[in-house]
Tab-separated table of C-alpha atoms in Angstrom:
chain	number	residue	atom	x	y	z
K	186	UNK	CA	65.842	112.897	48.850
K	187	UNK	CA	65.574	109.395	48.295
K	188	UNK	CA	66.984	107.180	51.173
K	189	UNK	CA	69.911	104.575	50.503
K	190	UNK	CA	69.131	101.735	48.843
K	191	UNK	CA	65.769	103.176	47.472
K	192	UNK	CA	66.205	102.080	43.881
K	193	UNK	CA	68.035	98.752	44.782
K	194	UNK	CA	65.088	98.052	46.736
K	195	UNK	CA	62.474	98.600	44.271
K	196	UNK	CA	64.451	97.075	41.891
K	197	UNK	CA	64.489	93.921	44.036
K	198	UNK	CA	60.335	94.127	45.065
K	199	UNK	CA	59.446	94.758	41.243
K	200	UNK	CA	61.578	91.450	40.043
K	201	UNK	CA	59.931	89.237	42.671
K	202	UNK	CA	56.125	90.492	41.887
K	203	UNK	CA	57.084	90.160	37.977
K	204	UNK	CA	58.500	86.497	38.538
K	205	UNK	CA	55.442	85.503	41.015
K	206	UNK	CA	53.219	86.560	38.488
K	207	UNK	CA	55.087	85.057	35.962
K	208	UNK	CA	55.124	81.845	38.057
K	209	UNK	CA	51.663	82.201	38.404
K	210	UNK	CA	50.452	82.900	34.852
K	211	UNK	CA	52.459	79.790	33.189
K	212	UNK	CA	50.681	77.745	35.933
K	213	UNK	CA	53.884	76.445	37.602
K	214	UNK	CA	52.778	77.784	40.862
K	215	UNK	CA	49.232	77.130	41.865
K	216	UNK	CA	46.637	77.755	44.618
K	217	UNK	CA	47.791	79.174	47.909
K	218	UNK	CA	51.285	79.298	47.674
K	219	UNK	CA	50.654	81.025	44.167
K	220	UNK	CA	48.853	84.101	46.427
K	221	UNK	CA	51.561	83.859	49.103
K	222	UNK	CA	54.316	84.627	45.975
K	223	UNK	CA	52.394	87.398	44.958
K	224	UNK	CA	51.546	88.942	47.888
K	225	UNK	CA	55.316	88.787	49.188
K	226	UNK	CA	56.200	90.725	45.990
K	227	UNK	CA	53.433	92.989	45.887
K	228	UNK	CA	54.503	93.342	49.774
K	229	UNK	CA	58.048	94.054	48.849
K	230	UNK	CA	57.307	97.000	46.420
K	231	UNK	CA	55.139	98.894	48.144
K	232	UNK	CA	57.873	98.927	51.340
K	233	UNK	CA	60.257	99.855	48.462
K	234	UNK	CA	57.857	103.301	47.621
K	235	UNK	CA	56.555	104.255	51.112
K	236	UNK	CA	59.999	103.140	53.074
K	237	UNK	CA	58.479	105.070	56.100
K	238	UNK	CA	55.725	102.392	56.241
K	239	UNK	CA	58.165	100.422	57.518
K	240	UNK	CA	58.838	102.301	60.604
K	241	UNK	CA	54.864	103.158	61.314
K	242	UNK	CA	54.740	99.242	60.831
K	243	UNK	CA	57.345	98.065	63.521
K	244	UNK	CA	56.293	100.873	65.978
K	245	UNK	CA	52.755	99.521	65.660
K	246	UNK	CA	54.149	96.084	66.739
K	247	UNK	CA	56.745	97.405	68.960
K	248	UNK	CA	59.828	96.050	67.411
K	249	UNK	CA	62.446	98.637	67.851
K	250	UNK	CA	64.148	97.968	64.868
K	251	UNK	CA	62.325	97.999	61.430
K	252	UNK	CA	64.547	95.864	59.800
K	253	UNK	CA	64.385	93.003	63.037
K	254	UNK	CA	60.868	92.978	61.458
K	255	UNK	CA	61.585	92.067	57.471
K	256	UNK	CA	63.846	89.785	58.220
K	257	UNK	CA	61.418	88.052	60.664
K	258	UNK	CA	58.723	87.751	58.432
K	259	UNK	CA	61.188	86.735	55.876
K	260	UNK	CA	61.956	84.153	57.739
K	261	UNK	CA	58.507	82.907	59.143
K	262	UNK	CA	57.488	83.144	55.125
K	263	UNK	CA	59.984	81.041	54.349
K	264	UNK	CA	59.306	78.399	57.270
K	265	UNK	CA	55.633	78.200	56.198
K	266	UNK	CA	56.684	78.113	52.343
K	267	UNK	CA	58.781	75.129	52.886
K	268	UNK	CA	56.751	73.310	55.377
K	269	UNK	CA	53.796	73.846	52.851
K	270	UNK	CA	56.132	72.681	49.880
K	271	UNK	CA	57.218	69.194	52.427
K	272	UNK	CA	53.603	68.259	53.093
K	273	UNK	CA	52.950	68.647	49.099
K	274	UNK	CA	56.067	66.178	48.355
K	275	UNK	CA	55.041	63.342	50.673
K	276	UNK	CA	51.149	63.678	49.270
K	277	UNK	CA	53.003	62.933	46.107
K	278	UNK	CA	54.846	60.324	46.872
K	279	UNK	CA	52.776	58.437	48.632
K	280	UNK	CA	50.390	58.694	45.450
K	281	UNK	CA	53.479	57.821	43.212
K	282	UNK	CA	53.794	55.318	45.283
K	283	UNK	CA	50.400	53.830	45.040
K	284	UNK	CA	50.626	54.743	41.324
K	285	UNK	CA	53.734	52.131	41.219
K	286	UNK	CA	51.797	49.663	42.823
K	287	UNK	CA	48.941	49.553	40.495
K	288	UNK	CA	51.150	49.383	37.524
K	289	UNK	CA	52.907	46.225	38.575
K	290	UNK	CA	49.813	44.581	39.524
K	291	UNK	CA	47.992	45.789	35.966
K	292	UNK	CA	51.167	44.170	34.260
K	293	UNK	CA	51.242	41.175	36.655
K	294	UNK	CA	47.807	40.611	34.630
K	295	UNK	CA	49.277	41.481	30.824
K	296	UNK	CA	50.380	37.991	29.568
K	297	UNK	CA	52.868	40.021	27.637
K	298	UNK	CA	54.646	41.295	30.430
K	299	UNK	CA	55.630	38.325	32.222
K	300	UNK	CA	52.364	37.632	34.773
K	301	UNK	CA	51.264	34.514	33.822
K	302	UNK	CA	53.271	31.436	34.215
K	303	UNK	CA	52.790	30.321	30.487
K	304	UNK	CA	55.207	34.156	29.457
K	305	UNK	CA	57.965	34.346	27.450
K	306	UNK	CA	61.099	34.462	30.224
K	307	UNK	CA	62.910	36.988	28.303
K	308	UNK	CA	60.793	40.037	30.097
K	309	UNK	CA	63.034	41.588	32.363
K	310	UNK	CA	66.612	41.708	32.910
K	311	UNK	CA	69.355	44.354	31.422
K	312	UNK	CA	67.411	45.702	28.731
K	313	UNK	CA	65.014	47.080	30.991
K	314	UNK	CA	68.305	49.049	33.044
K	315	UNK	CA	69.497	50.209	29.677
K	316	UNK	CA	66.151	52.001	29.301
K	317	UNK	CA	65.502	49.910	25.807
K	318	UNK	CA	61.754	50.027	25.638
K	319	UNK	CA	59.949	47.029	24.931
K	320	UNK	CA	57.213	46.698	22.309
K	321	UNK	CA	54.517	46.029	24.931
K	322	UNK	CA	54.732	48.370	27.694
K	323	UNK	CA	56.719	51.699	27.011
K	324	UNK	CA	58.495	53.585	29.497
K	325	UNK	CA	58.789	56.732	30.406
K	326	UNK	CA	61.684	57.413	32.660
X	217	UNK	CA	44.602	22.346	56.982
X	218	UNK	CA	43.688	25.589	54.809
X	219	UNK	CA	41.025	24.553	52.836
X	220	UNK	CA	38.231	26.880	54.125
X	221	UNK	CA	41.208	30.111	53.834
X	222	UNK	CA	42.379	31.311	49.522
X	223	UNK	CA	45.630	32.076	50.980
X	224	UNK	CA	48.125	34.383	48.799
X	225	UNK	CA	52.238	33.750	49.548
X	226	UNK	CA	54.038	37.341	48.328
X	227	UNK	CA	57.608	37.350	48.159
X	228	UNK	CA	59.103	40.421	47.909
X	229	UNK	CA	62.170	40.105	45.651
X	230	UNK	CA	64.954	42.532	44.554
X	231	UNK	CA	67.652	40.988	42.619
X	232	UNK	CA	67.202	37.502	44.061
X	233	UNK	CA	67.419	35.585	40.387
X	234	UNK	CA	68.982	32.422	42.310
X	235	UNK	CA	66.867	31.963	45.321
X	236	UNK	CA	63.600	33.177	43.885
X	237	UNK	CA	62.748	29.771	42.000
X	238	UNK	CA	64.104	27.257	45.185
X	239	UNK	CA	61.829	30.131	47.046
X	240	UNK	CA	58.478	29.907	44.947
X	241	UNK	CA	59.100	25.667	44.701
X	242	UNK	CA	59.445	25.334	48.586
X	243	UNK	CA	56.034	27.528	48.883
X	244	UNK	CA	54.093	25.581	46.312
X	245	UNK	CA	55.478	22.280	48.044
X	246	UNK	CA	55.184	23.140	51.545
X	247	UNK	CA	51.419	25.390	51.019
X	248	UNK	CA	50.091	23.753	47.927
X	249	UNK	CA	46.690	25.638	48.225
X	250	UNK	CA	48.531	28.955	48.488
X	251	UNK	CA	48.851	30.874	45.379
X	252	UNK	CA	52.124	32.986	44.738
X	253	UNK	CA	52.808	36.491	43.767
X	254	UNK	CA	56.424	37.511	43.717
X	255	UNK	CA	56.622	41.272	43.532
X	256	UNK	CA	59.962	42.176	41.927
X	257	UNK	CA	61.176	45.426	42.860
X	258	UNK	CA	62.856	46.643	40.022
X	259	UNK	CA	65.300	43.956	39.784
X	260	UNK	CA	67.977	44.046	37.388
X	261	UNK	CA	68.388	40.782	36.724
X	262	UNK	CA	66.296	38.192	36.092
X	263	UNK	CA	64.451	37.834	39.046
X	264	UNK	CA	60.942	38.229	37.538
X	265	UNK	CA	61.450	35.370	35.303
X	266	UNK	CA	62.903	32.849	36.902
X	267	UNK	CA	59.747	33.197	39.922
X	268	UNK	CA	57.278	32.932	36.546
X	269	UNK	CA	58.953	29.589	35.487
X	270	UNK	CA	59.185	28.848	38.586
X	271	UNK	CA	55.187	28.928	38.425
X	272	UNK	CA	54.541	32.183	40.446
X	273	UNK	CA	52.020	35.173	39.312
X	274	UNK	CA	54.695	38.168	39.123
X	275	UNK	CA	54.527	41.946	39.172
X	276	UNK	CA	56.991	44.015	38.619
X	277	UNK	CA	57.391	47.707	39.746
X	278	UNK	CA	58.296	50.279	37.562
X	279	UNK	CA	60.719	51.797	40.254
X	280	UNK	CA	62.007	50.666	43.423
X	281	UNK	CA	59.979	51.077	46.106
X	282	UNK	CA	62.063	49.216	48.934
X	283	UNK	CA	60.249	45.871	50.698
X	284	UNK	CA	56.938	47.844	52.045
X	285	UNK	CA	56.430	49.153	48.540
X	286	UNK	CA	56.771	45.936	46.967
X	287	UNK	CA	54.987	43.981	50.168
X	288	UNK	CA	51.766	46.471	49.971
X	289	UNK	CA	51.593	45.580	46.473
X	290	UNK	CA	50.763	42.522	47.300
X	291	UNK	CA	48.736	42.895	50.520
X	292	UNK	CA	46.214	45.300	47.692
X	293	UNK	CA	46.719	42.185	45.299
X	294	UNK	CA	44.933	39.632	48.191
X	295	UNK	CA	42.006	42.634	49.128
X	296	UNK	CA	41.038	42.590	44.869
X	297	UNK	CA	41.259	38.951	44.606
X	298	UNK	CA	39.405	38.451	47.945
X	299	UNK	CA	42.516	36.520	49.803
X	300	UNK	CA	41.289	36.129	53.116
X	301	UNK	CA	45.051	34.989	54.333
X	302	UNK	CA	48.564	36.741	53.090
X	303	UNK	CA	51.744	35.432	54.167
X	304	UNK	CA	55.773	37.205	53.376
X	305	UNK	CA	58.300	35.154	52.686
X	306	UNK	CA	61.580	37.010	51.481
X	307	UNK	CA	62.816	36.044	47.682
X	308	UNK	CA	66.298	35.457	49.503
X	309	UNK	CA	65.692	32.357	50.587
X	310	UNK	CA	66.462	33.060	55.147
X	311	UNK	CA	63.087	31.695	55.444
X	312	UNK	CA	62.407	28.536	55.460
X	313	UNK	CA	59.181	27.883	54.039
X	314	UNK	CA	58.747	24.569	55.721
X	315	UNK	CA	57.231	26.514	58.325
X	316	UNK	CA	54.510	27.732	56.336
X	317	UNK	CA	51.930	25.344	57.645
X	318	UNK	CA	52.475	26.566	61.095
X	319	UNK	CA	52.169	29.978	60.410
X	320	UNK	CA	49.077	29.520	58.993
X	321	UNK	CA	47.583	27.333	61.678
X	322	UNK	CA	48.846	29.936	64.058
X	323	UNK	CA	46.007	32.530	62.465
X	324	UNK	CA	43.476	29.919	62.565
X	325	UNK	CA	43.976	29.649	66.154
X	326	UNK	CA	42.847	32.840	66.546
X	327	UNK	CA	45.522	35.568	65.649
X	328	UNK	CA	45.649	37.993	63.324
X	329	UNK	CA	49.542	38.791	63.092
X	330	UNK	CA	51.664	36.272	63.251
X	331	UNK	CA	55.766	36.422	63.400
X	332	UNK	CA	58.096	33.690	62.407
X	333	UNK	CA	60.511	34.752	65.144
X	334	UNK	CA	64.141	33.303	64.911
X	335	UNK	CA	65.085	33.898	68.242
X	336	UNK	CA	62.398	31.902	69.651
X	337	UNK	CA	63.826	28.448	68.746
X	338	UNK	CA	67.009	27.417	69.856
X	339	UNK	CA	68.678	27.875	66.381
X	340	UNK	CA	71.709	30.439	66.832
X	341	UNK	CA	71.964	32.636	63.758
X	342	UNK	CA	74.763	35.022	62.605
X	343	UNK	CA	74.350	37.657	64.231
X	344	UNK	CA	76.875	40.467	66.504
X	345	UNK	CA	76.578	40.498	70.029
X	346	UNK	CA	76.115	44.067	70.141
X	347	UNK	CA	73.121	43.064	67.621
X	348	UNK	CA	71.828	40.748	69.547
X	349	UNK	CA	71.273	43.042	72.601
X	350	UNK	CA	70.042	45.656	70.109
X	351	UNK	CA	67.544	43.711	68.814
X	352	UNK	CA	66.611	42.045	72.646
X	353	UNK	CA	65.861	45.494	73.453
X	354	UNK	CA	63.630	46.247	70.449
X	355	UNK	CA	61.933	43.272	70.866
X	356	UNK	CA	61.173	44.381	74.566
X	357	UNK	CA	59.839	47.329	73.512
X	358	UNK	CA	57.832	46.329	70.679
X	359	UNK	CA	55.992	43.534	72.704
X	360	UNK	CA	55.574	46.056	75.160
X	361	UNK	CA	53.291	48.214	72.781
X	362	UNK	CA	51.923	45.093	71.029
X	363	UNK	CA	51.026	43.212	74.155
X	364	UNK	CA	52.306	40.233	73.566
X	365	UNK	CA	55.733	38.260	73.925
X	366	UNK	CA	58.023	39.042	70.784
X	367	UNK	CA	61.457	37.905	70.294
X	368	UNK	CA	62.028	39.077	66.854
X	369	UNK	CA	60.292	42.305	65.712
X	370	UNK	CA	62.478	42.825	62.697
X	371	UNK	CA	61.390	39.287	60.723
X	372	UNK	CA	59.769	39.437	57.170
X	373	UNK	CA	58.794	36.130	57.434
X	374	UNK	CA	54.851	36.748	58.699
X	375	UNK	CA	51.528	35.670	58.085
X	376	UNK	CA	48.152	37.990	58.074
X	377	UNK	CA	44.692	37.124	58.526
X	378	UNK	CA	41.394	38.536	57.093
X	379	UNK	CA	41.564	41.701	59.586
X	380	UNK	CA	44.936	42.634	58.904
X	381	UNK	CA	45.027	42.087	55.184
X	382	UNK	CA	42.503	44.700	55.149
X	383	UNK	CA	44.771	47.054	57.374
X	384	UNK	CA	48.034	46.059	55.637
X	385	UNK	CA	46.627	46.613	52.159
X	386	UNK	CA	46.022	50.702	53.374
X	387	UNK	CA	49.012	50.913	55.572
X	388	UNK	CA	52.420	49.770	55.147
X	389	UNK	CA	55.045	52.254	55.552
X	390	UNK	CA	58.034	52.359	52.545
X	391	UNK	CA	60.323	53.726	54.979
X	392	UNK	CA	63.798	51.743	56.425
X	393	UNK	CA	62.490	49.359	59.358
X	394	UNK	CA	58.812	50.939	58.944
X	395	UNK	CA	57.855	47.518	57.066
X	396	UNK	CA	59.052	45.515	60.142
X	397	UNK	CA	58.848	47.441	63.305
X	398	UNK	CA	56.173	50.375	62.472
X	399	UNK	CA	53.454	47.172	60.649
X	400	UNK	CA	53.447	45.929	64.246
X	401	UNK	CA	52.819	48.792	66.058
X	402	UNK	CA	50.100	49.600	63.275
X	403	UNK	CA	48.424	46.516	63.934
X	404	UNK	CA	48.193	46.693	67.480
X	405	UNK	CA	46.529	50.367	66.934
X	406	UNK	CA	44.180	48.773	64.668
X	407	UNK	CA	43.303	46.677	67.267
X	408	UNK	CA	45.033	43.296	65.826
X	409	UNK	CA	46.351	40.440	67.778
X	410	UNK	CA	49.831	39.297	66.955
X	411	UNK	CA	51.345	36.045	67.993
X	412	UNK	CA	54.632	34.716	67.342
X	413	UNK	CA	55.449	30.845	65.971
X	414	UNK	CA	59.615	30.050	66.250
X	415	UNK	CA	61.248	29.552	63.074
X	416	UNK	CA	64.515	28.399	61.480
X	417	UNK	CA	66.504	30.873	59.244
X	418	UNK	CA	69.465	30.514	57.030
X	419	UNK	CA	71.849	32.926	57.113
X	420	UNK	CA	71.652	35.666	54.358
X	421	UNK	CA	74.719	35.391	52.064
X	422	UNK	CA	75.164	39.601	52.066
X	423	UNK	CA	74.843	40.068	55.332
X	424	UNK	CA	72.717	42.436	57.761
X	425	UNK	CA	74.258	46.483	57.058
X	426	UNK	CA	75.997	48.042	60.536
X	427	UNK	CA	76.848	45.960	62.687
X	428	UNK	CA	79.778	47.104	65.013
X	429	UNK	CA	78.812	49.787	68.239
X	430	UNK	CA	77.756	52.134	66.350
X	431	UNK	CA	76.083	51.209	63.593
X	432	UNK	CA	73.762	49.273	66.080
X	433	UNK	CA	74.053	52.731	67.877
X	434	UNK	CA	72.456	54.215	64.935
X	435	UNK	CA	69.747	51.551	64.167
X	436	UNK	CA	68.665	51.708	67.478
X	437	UNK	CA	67.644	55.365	67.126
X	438	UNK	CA	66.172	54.477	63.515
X	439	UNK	CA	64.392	51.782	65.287
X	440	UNK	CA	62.826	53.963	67.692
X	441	UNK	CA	61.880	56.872	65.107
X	442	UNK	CA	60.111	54.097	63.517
X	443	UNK	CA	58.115	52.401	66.296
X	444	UNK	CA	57.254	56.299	67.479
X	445	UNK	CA	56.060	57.196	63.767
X	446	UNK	CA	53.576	54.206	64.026
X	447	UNK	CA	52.533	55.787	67.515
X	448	UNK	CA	51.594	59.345	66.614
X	449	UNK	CA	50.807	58.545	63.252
X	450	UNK	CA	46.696	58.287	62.635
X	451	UNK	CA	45.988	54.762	61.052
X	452	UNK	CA	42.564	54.639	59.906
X	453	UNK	CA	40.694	51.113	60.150
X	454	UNK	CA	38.909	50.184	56.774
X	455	UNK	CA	35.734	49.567	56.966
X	456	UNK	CA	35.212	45.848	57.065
X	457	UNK	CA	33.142	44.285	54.317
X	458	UNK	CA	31.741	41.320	56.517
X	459	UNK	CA	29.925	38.532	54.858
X	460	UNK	CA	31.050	40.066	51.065
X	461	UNK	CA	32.753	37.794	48.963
């Protein structure tokens, strides 16, 4: 007999290897957290097959119940997922940042784009908010 | 006065299109050996073009990247062009750049930081009482850390020498109050001396965001978060270039 939940379960593990791998393959996801994806969903189909791993596993540990121990990892996963994911959005903005910086200082230098004293004064203003792009220097936002 | 120092003004500017010109004429008046780079972040009006007729060198970032952003801009600007002296004045027109000259004389005399402080002199300035003892208390602290008597940690108006240029062009934090409160606490890790010289300010038209209990309630706390970021953070010292041109 198959316990309750067996299908749902396997159902659930084979979706999240698929997407990892998915993930992985279009290069969306890359490097470490790319392995962590597809070891959580390799993780969660094998504990869908052999459901008595489970219990061998939280015995082995000594947590009394098995499912105390999914849902902590779940949750420690997900602390180190999102920790990993905040470090990798202030490394890029600080380097957006700096990225900023050297474009208005390599425009500051294009007499087309209003550096020099001798430019044109019609450079900035509302065209620029309107997201017209100018001849000169192209935007992408 | 400042003929041995190539001393860059930068004014940071966000939509300041009818100060920016008075504030780029005052500099080239008051510091006529100073060059001037207005960095205009993002404005939407015509900030960036009046402070080029006005005779300034302008840059203009693609996004806004709040007054560190747009100040670090220029502090990288003085390191290329081999500044050896970088002084903020706001596009907004508080600070009165008749005081220029004194800020600069103030790093000759040997510091490396120095604050136009409005609290200092004995001009009163529009601001809450509950402010007031905020800011008396921030000051406290900050001089505290710094090691040296400050009276107004939260002024733009400041002047770097050679040392600091080099520190300021690698470190100056975007966040809220980081560009004020965390520069100085970076500079005294770096091992930088910072002075103060009293100034005069105007009154800003807009004026200063939270002022009743607890908005100052709430600044205070920001304040702090800042100052402590610029203790536990690690500020590496760039390596100086001594004798290089």
């Amino acid at each position: 007999m198959r316990p309750d939940g067996y299908w749902l379960g396997l159902v659930g593990g084979v979706i999240v290897l698929l997407l990892s791998l998915e993930l992985v393959r279009r290069r969306q996801v890359r490097g470490r957290l790319a392995l962590a994806w597809v070891v959580l969903g390799a993780a969660a189909v094998v504990l869908a097959l052999f459901p008595e791993l489970l219990g061998d596993l939280s015995a082995a540990v000594n947590v009394q119940v098995p499912l105390n121990l999914v849902l902590f990892s779940g949750v420690l996963f997900l602390l180190v997922v999102s920790m990993q994911l905040a470090s990798e959005v202030g490394r890029l903005e600080s380097r957006t940042r700096r990225l900023a910086e050297e474009v208005a200082l390599l425009r500051a230098h294009l007499p087309a784009a209003g550096g020099s004293p001798a430019a044109d004064p019609s450079t900035p203003a509302a065209a620029d908010t309107a997201g017209a792009a100018r001849p000169t220097t192209p935007r992408a936002s | 006065m400042t003929g041995m120092l190539r001393t860059l003004v930068v004014v940071p500017a966000l939509d300041e299109e009818h100060t920016v010109a008075a504030v780029v004429a005052g500099v080239r008046r008051d510091l006529p050996g100073a060059d001037v780079l207005v960095v205009d972040d993002h404005s939407s009006d015509a900030t960036g073009a009046r402070a080029a007729a006005a005779g300034a060198v302008v840059a203009r970032l693609p996004f806004r990247l709040g007054v560190g952003g747009a100040v670090r801009t220029g502090f990288t600007h003085a390191v290329r062009e081999g500044y050896d002296v970088v002084v903020q004045v706001d596009g907004d027109g508080q600070h009165d750049t008749r005081h220029l000259p004194e800020l600069v004389a103030a790093l000759e005399a040997g510091a490396d930081v120095v604050v136009g402080a409005r609290f200092a002199g004995a001009d009163p300035y529009g601001v809450s009482r509950t402010r007031r003892a905020v800011m008396a208390i921030l000051a406290r602290l900050v001089s505290a850390i710094v090691g040296s008597h400050l009276t107004d940690v939260t002024s733009g108006y400041r002047a770097a020498g050679p040392r600091a240029v080099r520190v300021f062009a690698e470190h100056y934090p975007a966040e809220y109050l980081g560009d004020t409160l965390e520069t100085l606490v970076i500079a005294r890790r770096c091992r930088l001396v910072v002075r103060q010289v009293p100034v005069r300010m105007t009154a800003r038209e807009h004026g200063r965001p939270s002022q009743g209990v607890v908005g100052s309630v709430v600044y205070l706390s920001r304040a702090v978060a800042a100052i402590g970021l610029g203790m536990v953070r690690r500020w590496s010292v760039p390596v100086p270039v001594e004798g290089a041109p």
